[in-house]
């Protein structure tokens, strides 16, 4: 299994709830390393560009509104099988359907305000990590 990098976002609801530390502890506890990290308050244009694949979905406007409602934590997570491992730790998009012990099951309040984002494959991971970080921002040990 290859070492991968993937984008993680602690969404505005997670930052507001004060669970940044608990979320990161789960990543580190599962063997994922934080390879880059910063906080940001996304602009509308940044959020729309990030979620461009969802542009035609009925929830797009509301999602952009939510993602720009407060600060987020942007991270690159690195490790063996990091993309799938992160998705597993996150749980299903809808917290009502998320497995026990997952981040969304434990912290999310709904299908939109679901605490974390994670890239869903190698192509999106490549796009999403470079969207928020350049090569000089990353440690790669
Ligand atoms: P995931 O984040 O699990 O990869 P998607 O890529 O399908 O899920 O959707 C992106 C984000 O859009 C979700 O994390 C969630 O915040 C929001 N979202 C998805 N489906 C809905 C929905 N039916 N209603 C409102 N918001 C949604
Ligand atoms: Mg997705």
JSON list of C-alpha atoms and ligand atoms in Angstrom, two decimals:
[
{"chain": "A", "resi": 1, "resn": "UNK", "atom": "CA", "xyz": [0.00, 0.00, 0.00]},
{"chain": "A", "resi": 2, "resn": "UNK", "atom": "CA", "xyz": [1.38, 3.37, -0.98]},
{"chain": "A", "resi": 3, "resn": "UNK", "atom": "CA", "xyz": [1.89, 6.45, 1.17]},
{"chain": "A", "resi": 4, "resn": "UNK", "atom": "CA", "xyz": [-0.77, 8.96, 0.12]},
{"chain": "A", "resi": 5, "resn": "UNK", "atom": "CA", "xyz": [-1.71, 12.54, 0.89]},
{"chain": "A", "resi": 6, "resn": "UNK", "atom": "CA", "xyz": [-5.34, 13.62, 1.21]},
{"chain": "A", "resi": 7, "resn": "UNK", "atom": "CA", "xyz": [-7.16, 16.84, 2.04]},
{"chain": "A", "resi": 8, "resn": "UNK", "atom": "CA", "xyz": [-9.07, 17.08, 5.31]},
{"chain": "A", "resi": 9, "resn": "UNK", "atom": "CA", "xyz": [-11.22, 20.02, 6.36]},
{"chain": "A", "resi": 10, "resn": "UNK", "atom": "CA", "xyz": [-12.68, 20.55, 9.80]},
{"chain": "A", "resi": 11, "resn": "UNK", "atom": "CA", "xyz": [-15.82, 22.40, 8.71]},
{"chain": "A", "resi": 12, "resn": "UNK", "atom": "CA", "xyz": [-17.28, 25.50, 10.44]},
{"chain": "A", "resi": 13, "resn": "UNK", "atom": "CA", "xyz": [-19.57, 23.40, 12.68]},
{"chain": "A", "resi": 14, "resn": "UNK", "atom": "CA", "xyz": [-16.58, 21.41, 13.99]},
{"chain": "A", "resi": 15, "resn": "UNK", "atom": "CA", "xyz": [-14.59, 24.56, 14.74]},
{"chain": "A", "resi": 16, "resn": "UNK", "atom": "CA", "xyz": [-17.64, 26.16, 16.47]},
{"chain": "A", "resi": 17, "resn": "UNK", "atom": "CA", "xyz": [-18.21, 23.03, 18.59]},
{"chain": "A", "resi": 18, "resn": "UNK", "atom": "CA", "xyz": [-14.59, 23.14, 19.75]},
{"chain": "A", "resi": 19, "resn": "UNK", "atom": "CA", "xyz": [-13.64, 19.68, 18.55]},
{"chain": "A", "resi": 20, "resn": "UNK", "atom": "CA", "xyz": [-10.54, 20.53, 16.46]},
{"chain": "A", "resi": 21, "resn": "UNK", "atom": "CA", "xyz": [-8.29, 18.71, 18.93]},
{"chain": "A", "resi": 22, "resn": "UNK", "atom": "CA", "xyz": [-10.52, 15.65, 19.20]},
{"chain": "A", "resi": 23, "resn": "UNK", "atom": "CA", "xyz": [-10.78, 15.31, 15.42]},
{"chain": "A", "resi": 24, "resn": "UNK", "atom": "CA", "xyz": [-7.03, 15.61, 14.90]},
{"chain": "A", "resi": 25, "resn": "UNK", "atom": "CA", "xyz": [-6.44, 13.12, 17.73]},
{"chain": "A", "resi": 26, "resn": "UNK", "atom": "CA", "xyz": [-8.46, 10.55, 15.79]},
{"chain": "A", "resi": 27, "resn": "UNK", "atom": "CA", "xyz": [-6.34, 11.04, 12.67]},
{"chain": "A", "resi": 28, "resn": "UNK", "atom": "CA", "xyz": [-3.11, 10.77, 14.64]},
{"chain": "A", "resi": 29, "resn": "UNK", "atom": "CA", "xyz": [-4.44, 7.82, 16.64]},
{"chain": "A", "resi": 30, "resn": "UNK", "atom": "CA", "xyz": [-5.05, 5.98, 13.36]},
{"chain": "A", "resi": 31, "resn": "UNK", "atom": "CA", "xyz": [-1.49, 6.60, 12.17]},
{"chain": "A", "resi": 32, "resn": "UNK", "atom": "CA", "xyz": [-2.14, 9.56, 9.86]},
{"chain": "A", "resi": 33, "resn": "UNK", "atom": "CA", "xyz": [0.34, 12.44, 10.09]},
{"chain": "A", "resi": 34, "resn": "UNK", "atom": "CA", "xyz": [-0.53, 16.10, 9.59]},
{"chain": "A", "resi": 35, "resn": "UNK", "atom": "CA", "xyz": [1.68, 17.14, 6.66]},
{"chain": "A", "resi": 36, "resn": "UNK", "atom": "CA", "xyz": [0.29, 20.69, 6.35]},
{"chain": "A", "resi": 37, "resn": "UNK", "atom": "CA", "xyz": [-2.24, 22.71, 8.34]},
{"chain": "A", "resi": 38, "resn": "UNK", "atom": "CA", "xyz": [-3.78, 26.19, 8.48]},
{"chain": "A", "resi": 39, "resn": "UNK", "atom": "CA", "xyz": [-7.01, 27.92, 9.50]},
{"chain": "A", "resi": 40, "resn": "UNK", "atom": "CA", "xyz": [-8.96, 30.02, 7.01]},
{"chain": "A", "resi": 41, "resn": "UNK", "atom": "CA", "xyz": [-12.31, 31.73, 6.62]},
{"chain": "A", "resi": 42, "resn": "UNK", "atom": "CA", "xyz": [-13.19, 30.75, 3.06]},
{"chain": "A", "resi": 43, "resn": "UNK", "atom": "CA", "xyz": [-14.52, 33.33, 0.63]},
{"chain": "A", "resi": 44, "resn": "UNK", "atom": "CA", "xyz": [-17.56, 32.49, -1.47]},
{"chain": "A", "resi": 45, "resn": "UNK", "atom": "CA", "xyz": [-15.33, 32.13, -4.56]},
{"chain": "A", "resi": 46, "resn": "UNK", "atom": "CA", "xyz": [-12.96, 29.76, -2.74]},
{"chain": "A", "resi": 47, "resn": "UNK", "atom": "CA", "xyz": [-15.82, 27.56, -1.50]},
{"chain": "A", "resi": 48, "resn": "UNK", "atom": "CA", "xyz": [-17.55, 27.53, -4.90]},
{"chain": "A", "resi": 49, "resn": "UNK", "atom": "CA", "xyz": [-14.30, 26.57, -6.63]},
{"chain": "A", "resi": 50, "resn": "UNK", "atom": "CA", "xyz": [-13.57, 23.84, -4.12]},
{"chain": "A", "resi": 51, "resn": "UNK", "atom": "CA", "xyz": [-17.04, 22.28, -4.51]},
{"chain": "A", "resi": 52, "resn": "UNK", "atom": "CA", "xyz": [-17.35, 22.90, -8.27]},
{"chain": "A", "resi": 53, "resn": "UNK", "atom": "CA", "xyz": [-18.23, 19.22, -8.87]},
{"chain": "A", "resi": 54, "resn": "UNK", "atom": "CA", "xyz": [-21.42, 19.78, -6.85]},
{"chain": "A", "resi": 55, "resn": "UNK", "atom": "CA", "xyz": [-22.44, 22.92, -8.76]},
{"chain": "A", "resi": 56, "resn": "UNK", "atom": "CA", "xyz": [-25.59, 21.32, -10.20]},
{"chain": "A", "resi": 57, "resn": "UNK", "atom": "CA", "xyz": [-26.72, 19.72, -6.92]},
{"chain": "A", "resi": 58, "resn": "UNK", "atom": "CA", "xyz": [-29.74, 21.27, -5.18]},
{"chain": "A", "resi": 59, "resn": "UNK", "atom": "CA", "xyz": [-27.76, 21.77, -1.96]},
{"chain": "A", "resi": 60, "resn": "UNK", "atom": "CA", "xyz": [-24.86, 23.66, -3.60]},
{"chain": "A", "resi": 61, "resn": "UNK", "atom": "CA", "xyz": [-25.92, 27.19, -2.56]},
{"chain": "A", "resi": 62, "resn": "UNK", "atom": "CA", "xyz": [-26.63, 26.14, 1.00]},
{"chain": "A", "resi": 63, "resn": "UNK", "atom": "CA", "xyz": [-23.34, 24.19, 1.20]},
{"chain": "A", "resi": 64, "resn": "UNK", "atom": "CA", "xyz": [-21.34, 27.23, 0.06]},
{"chain": "A", "resi": 65, "resn": "UNK", "atom": "CA", "xyz": [-23.23, 29.39, 2.58]},
{"chain": "A", "resi": 66, "resn": "UNK", "atom": "CA", "xyz": [-22.38, 26.93, 5.36]},
{"chain": "A", "resi": 67, "resn": "UNK", "atom": "CA", "xyz": [-18.72, 26.52, 4.36]},
{"chain": "A", "resi": 68, "resn": "UNK", "atom": "CA", "xyz": [-18.24, 30.31, 4.43]},
{"chain": "A", "resi": 69, "resn": "UNK", "atom": "CA", "xyz": [-20.14, 30.78, 7.72]},
{"chain": "A", "resi": 70, "resn": "UNK", "atom": "CA", "xyz": [-17.03, 30.59, 9.92]},
{"chain": "A", "resi": 71, "resn": "UNK", "atom": "CA", "xyz": [-13.40, 29.50, 10.06]},
{"chain": "A", "resi": 72, "resn": "UNK", "atom": "CA", "xyz": [-12.29, 26.06, 8.96]},
{"chain": "A", "resi": 73, "resn": "UNK", "atom": "CA", "xyz": [-9.13, 24.00, 9.54]},
{"chain": "A", "resi": 74, "resn": "UNK", "atom": "CA", "xyz": [-7.44, 22.86, 6.32]},
{"chain": "A", "resi": 75, "resn": "UNK", "atom": "CA", "xyz": [-5.04, 19.92, 6.56]},
{"chain": "A", "resi": 76, "resn": "UNK", "atom": "CA", "xyz": [-3.09, 17.55, 4.40]},
{"chain": "A", "resi": 77, "resn": "UNK", "atom": "CA", "xyz": [-3.06, 14.12, 6.03]},
{"chain": "A", "resi": 78, "resn": "UNK", "atom": "CA", "xyz": [-0.35, 11.68, 5.05]},
{"chain": "A", "resi": 79, "resn": "UNK", "atom": "CA", "xyz": [0.10, 7.97, 5.55]},
{"chain": "A", "resi": 80, "resn": "UNK", "atom": "CA", "xyz": [-0.38, 4.48, 4.18]},
{"chain": "A", "resi": 81, "resn": "UNK", "atom": "CA", "xyz": [-3.73, 4.35, 2.41]},
{"chain": "A", "resi": 82, "resn": "UNK", "atom": "CA", "xyz": [-4.50, 7.85, 3.77]},
{"chain": "A", "resi": 83, "resn": "UNK", "atom": "CA", "xyz": [-7.41, 8.60, 1.40]},
{"chain": "A", "resi": 84, "resn": "UNK", "atom": "CA", "xyz": [-9.51, 5.57, 2.33]},
{"chain": "A", "resi": 85, "resn": "UNK", "atom": "CA", "xyz": [-8.38, 5.60, 5.97]},
{"chain": "A", "resi": 86, "resn": "UNK", "atom": "CA", "xyz": [-9.55, 9.20, 6.37]},
{"chain": "A", "resi": 87, "resn": "UNK", "atom": "CA", "xyz": [-12.93, 8.41, 4.76]},
{"chain": "A", "resi": 88, "resn": "UNK", "atom": "CA", "xyz": [-13.32, 5.47, 7.13]},
{"chain": "A", "resi": 89, "resn": "UNK", "atom": "CA", "xyz": [-12.56, 7.62, 10.19]},
{"chain": "A", "resi": 90, "resn": "UNK", "atom": "CA", "xyz": [-15.05, 10.27, 8.95]},
{"chain": "A", "resi": 91, "resn": "UNK", "atom": "CA", "xyz": [-18.01, 7.93, 8.45]},
{"chain": "A", "resi": 92, "resn": "UNK", "atom": "CA", "xyz": [-20.94, 8.29, 6.04]},
{"chain": "A", "resi": 93, "resn": "UNK", "atom": "CA", "xyz": [-21.98, 11.72, 4.72]},
{"chain": "A", "resi": 94, "resn": "UNK", "atom": "CA", "xyz": [-25.23, 11.56, 6.73]},
{"chain": "A", "resi": 95, "resn": "UNK", "atom": "CA", "xyz": [-24.33, 11.16, 10.43]},
{"chain": "A", "resi": 96, "resn": "UNK", "atom": "CA", "xyz": [-27.57, 9.21, 10.94]},
{"chain": "A", "resi": 97, "resn": "UNK", "atom": "CA", "xyz": [-26.09, 6.54, 8.67]},
{"chain": "A", "resi": 98, "resn": "UNK", "atom": "CA", "xyz": [-22.50, 6.80, 9.93]},
{"chain": "A", "resi": 99, "resn": "UNK", "atom": "CA", "xyz": [-20.96, 3.85, 11.79]},
{"chain": "A", "resi": 100, "resn": "UNK", "atom": "CA", "xyz": [-20.48, 4.08, 15.57]},
{"chain": "A", "resi": 101, "resn": "UNK", "atom": "CA", "xyz": [-17.15, 5.58, 16.57]},
{"chain": "A", "resi": 102, "resn": "UNK", "atom": "CA", "xyz": [-16.77, 7.66, 13.40]},
{"chain": "A", "resi": 103, "resn": "UNK", "atom": "CA", "xyz": [-16.18, 11.41, 13.52]},
{"chain": "A", "resi": 104, "resn": "UNK", "atom": "CA", "xyz": [-19.48, 12.25, 11.85]},
{"chain": "A", "resi": 105, "resn": "UNK", "atom": "CA", "xyz": [-21.45, 9.87, 14.08]},
{"chain": "A", "resi": 106, "resn": "UNK", "atom": "CA", "xyz": [-19.96, 11.45, 17.18]},
{"chain": "A", "resi": 107, "resn": "UNK", "atom": "CA", "xyz": [-19.83, 15.15, 16.24]},
{"chain": "A", "resi": 108, "resn": "UNK", "atom": "CA", "xyz": [-21.98, 15.98, 13.19]},
{"chain": "A", "resi": 109, "resn": "UNK", "atom": "CA", "xyz": [-25.41, 17.55, 13.52]},
{"chain": "A", "resi": 110, "resn": "UNK", "atom": "CA", "xyz": [-26.78, 16.76, 10.04]},
{"chain": "A", "resi": 111, "resn": "UNK", "atom": "CA", "xyz": [-26.08, 15.74, 6.47]},
{"chain": "A", "resi": 112, "resn": "UNK", "atom": "CA", "xyz": [-24.81, 19.25, 5.61]},
{"chain": "A", "resi": 113, "resn": "UNK", "atom": "CA", "xyz": [-23.14, 20.27, 8.87]},
{"chain": "A", "resi": 114, "resn": "UNK", "atom": "CA", "xyz": [-21.15, 17.07, 9.04]},
{"chain": "A", "resi": 115, "resn": "UNK", "atom": "CA", "xyz": [-17.95, 18.32, 10.69]},
{"chain": "A", "resi": 116, "resn": "UNK", "atom": "CA", "xyz": [-15.33, 17.04, 8.24]},
{"chain": "A", "resi": 117, "resn": "UNK", "atom": "CA", "xyz": [-14.45, 16.87, 4.57]},
{"chain": "A", "resi": 118, "resn": "UNK", "atom": "CA", "xyz": [-12.14, 14.26, 3.07]},
{"chain": "A", "resi": 119, "resn": "UNK", "atom": "CA", "xyz": [-10.98, 13.69, -0.50]},
{"chain": "A", "resi": 120, "resn": "UNK", "atom": "CA", "xyz": [-12.73, 10.66, -2.01]},
{"chain": "A", "resi": 121, "resn": "UNK", "atom": "CA", "xyz": [-10.02, 9.37, -4.38]},
{"chain": "A", "resi": 122, "resn": "UNK", "atom": "CA", "xyz": [-6.53, 9.95, -5.79]},
{"chain": "A", "resi": 123, "resn": "UNK", "atom": "CA", "xyz": [-7.71, 12.50, -8.39]},
{"chain": "A", "resi": 124, "resn": "UNK", "atom": "CA", "xyz": [-9.74, 14.60, -5.96]},
{"chain": "A", "resi": 125, "resn": "UNK", "atom": "CA", "xyz": [-6.94, 14.35, -3.37]},
{"chain": "A", "resi": 126, "resn": "UNK", "atom": "CA", "xyz": [-4.45, 15.75, -5.90]},
{"chain": "A", "resi": 127, "resn": "UNK", "atom": "CA", "xyz": [-6.82, 18.58, -6.92]},
{"chain": "A", "resi": 128, "resn": "UNK", "atom": "CA", "xyz": [-7.92, 19.43, -3.38]},
{"chain": "A", "resi": 129, "resn": "UNK", "atom": "CA", "xyz": [-4.49, 19.42, -1.71]},
{"chain": "A", "resi": 130, "resn": "UNK", "atom": "CA", "xyz": [-3.05, 21.75, -4.36]},
{"chain": "A", "resi": 131, "resn": "UNK", "atom": "CA", "xyz": [-6.19, 23.94, -4.19]},
{"chain": "A", "resi": 132, "resn": "UNK", "atom": "CA", "xyz": [-5.31, 25.05, -0.65]},
{"chain": "A", "resi": 133, "resn": "UNK", "atom": "CA", "xyz": [-1.57, 24.32, -0.30]},
{"chain": "A", "resi": 134, "resn": "UNK", "atom": "CA", "xyz": [1.45, 24.69, -2.52]},
{"chain": "A", "resi": 135, "resn": "UNK", "atom": "CA", "xyz": [4.36, 22.29, -2.55]},
{"chain": "A", "resi": 136, "resn": "UNK", "atom": "CA", "xyz": [6.43, 24.44, -0.16]},
{"chain": "A", "resi": 137, "resn": "UNK", "atom": "CA", "xyz": [3.72, 24.29, 2.55]},
{"chain": "A", "resi": 138, "resn": "UNK", "atom": "CA", "xyz": [4.00, 20.51, 2.89]},
{"chain": "A", "resi": 139, "resn": "UNK", "atom": "CA", "xyz": [6.34, 18.42, 4.95]},
{"chain": "A", "resi": 140, "resn": "UNK", "atom": "CA", "xyz": [6.94, 15.03, 3.39]},
{"chain": "A", "resi": 141, "resn": "UNK", "atom": "CA", "xyz": [8.93, 12.79, 5.67]},
{"chain": "B", "resi": 1, "resn": "LIG", "atom": "P1", "xyz": [-18.87, 13.63, 1.33]},
{"chain": "B", "resi": 1, "resn": "LIG", "atom": "O1", "xyz": [-18.47, 14.91, 2.05]},
{"chain": "B", "resi": 1, "resn": "LIG", "atom": "O2", "xyz": [-19.20, 12.52, 2.28]},
{"chain": "B", "resi": 1, "resn": "LIG", "atom": "O3", "xyz": [-17.86, 13.23, 0.28]},
{"chain": "B", "resi": 1, "resn": "LIG", "atom": "P2", "xyz": [-20.54, 14.60, -0.86]},
{"chain": "B", "resi": 1, "resn": "LIG", "atom": "O4", "xyz": [-19.26, 14.77, -1.63]},
{"chain": "B", "resi": 1, "resn": "LIG", "atom": "O5", "xyz": [-21.64, 13.82, -1.49]},
{"chain": "B", "resi": 1, "resn": "LIG", "atom": "O6", "xyz": [-20.25, 13.94, 0.57]},
{"chain": "B", "resi": 1, "resn": "LIG", "atom": "O7", "xyz": [-21.14, 16.03, -0.51]},
{"chain": "B", "resi": 1, "resn": "LIG", "atom": "C1", "xyz": [-20.29, 17.10, -0.15]},
{"chain": "B", "resi": 1, "resn": "LIG", "atom": "C2", "xyz": [-20.89, 17.81, 1.04]},
{"chain": "B", "resi": 1, "resn": "LIG", "atom": "O8", "xyz": [-22.14, 18.40, 0.66]},
{"chain": "B", "resi": 1, "resn": "LIG", "atom": "C3", "xyz": [-21.26, 16.90, 2.22]},
{"chain": "B", "resi": 1, "resn": "LIG", "atom": "O9", "xyz": [-20.17, 16.60, 3.06]},
{"chain": "B", "resi": 1, "resn": "LIG", "atom": "C4", "xyz": [-22.30, 17.73, 2.93]},
{"chain": "B", "resi": 1, "resn": "LIG", "atom": "O10", "xyz": [-21.71, 18.79, 3.71]},
{"chain": "B", "resi": 1, "resn": "LIG", "atom": "C5", "xyz": [-23.06, 18.34, 1.76]},
{"chain": "B", "resi": 1, "resn": "LIG", "atom": "N1", "xyz": [-24.20, 17.52, 1.36]},
{"chain": "B", "resi": 1, "resn": "LIG", "atom": "C6", "xyz": [-24.18, 16.31, 0.72]},
{"chain": "B", "resi": 1, "resn": "LIG", "atom": "N2", "xyz": [-25.42, 15.84, 0.50]},
{"chain": "B", "resi": 1, "resn": "LIG", "atom": "C7", "xyz": [-26.26, 16.78, 1.00]},
{"chain": "B", "resi": 1, "resn": "LIG", "atom": "C8", "xyz": [-27.68, 16.88, 1.08]},
{"chain": "B", "resi": 1, "resn": "LIG", "atom": "N3", "xyz": [-28.49, 15.93, 0.61]},
{"chain": "B", "resi": 1, "resn": "LIG", "atom": "N4", "xyz": [-28.20, 17.96, 1.70]},
{"chain": "B", "resi": 1, "resn": "LIG", "atom": "C9", "xyz": [-27.41, 18.95, 2.17]},
{"chain": "B", "resi": 1, "resn": "LIG", "atom": "N5", "xyz": [-26.05, 18.92, 2.12]},
{"chain": "B", "resi": 1, "resn": "LIG", "atom": "C10", "xyz": [-25.48, 17.84, 1.56]},
{"chain": "B", "resi": 2, "resn": "LIG", "atom": "MG1", "xyz": [-17.27, 14.26, -1.46]}
]
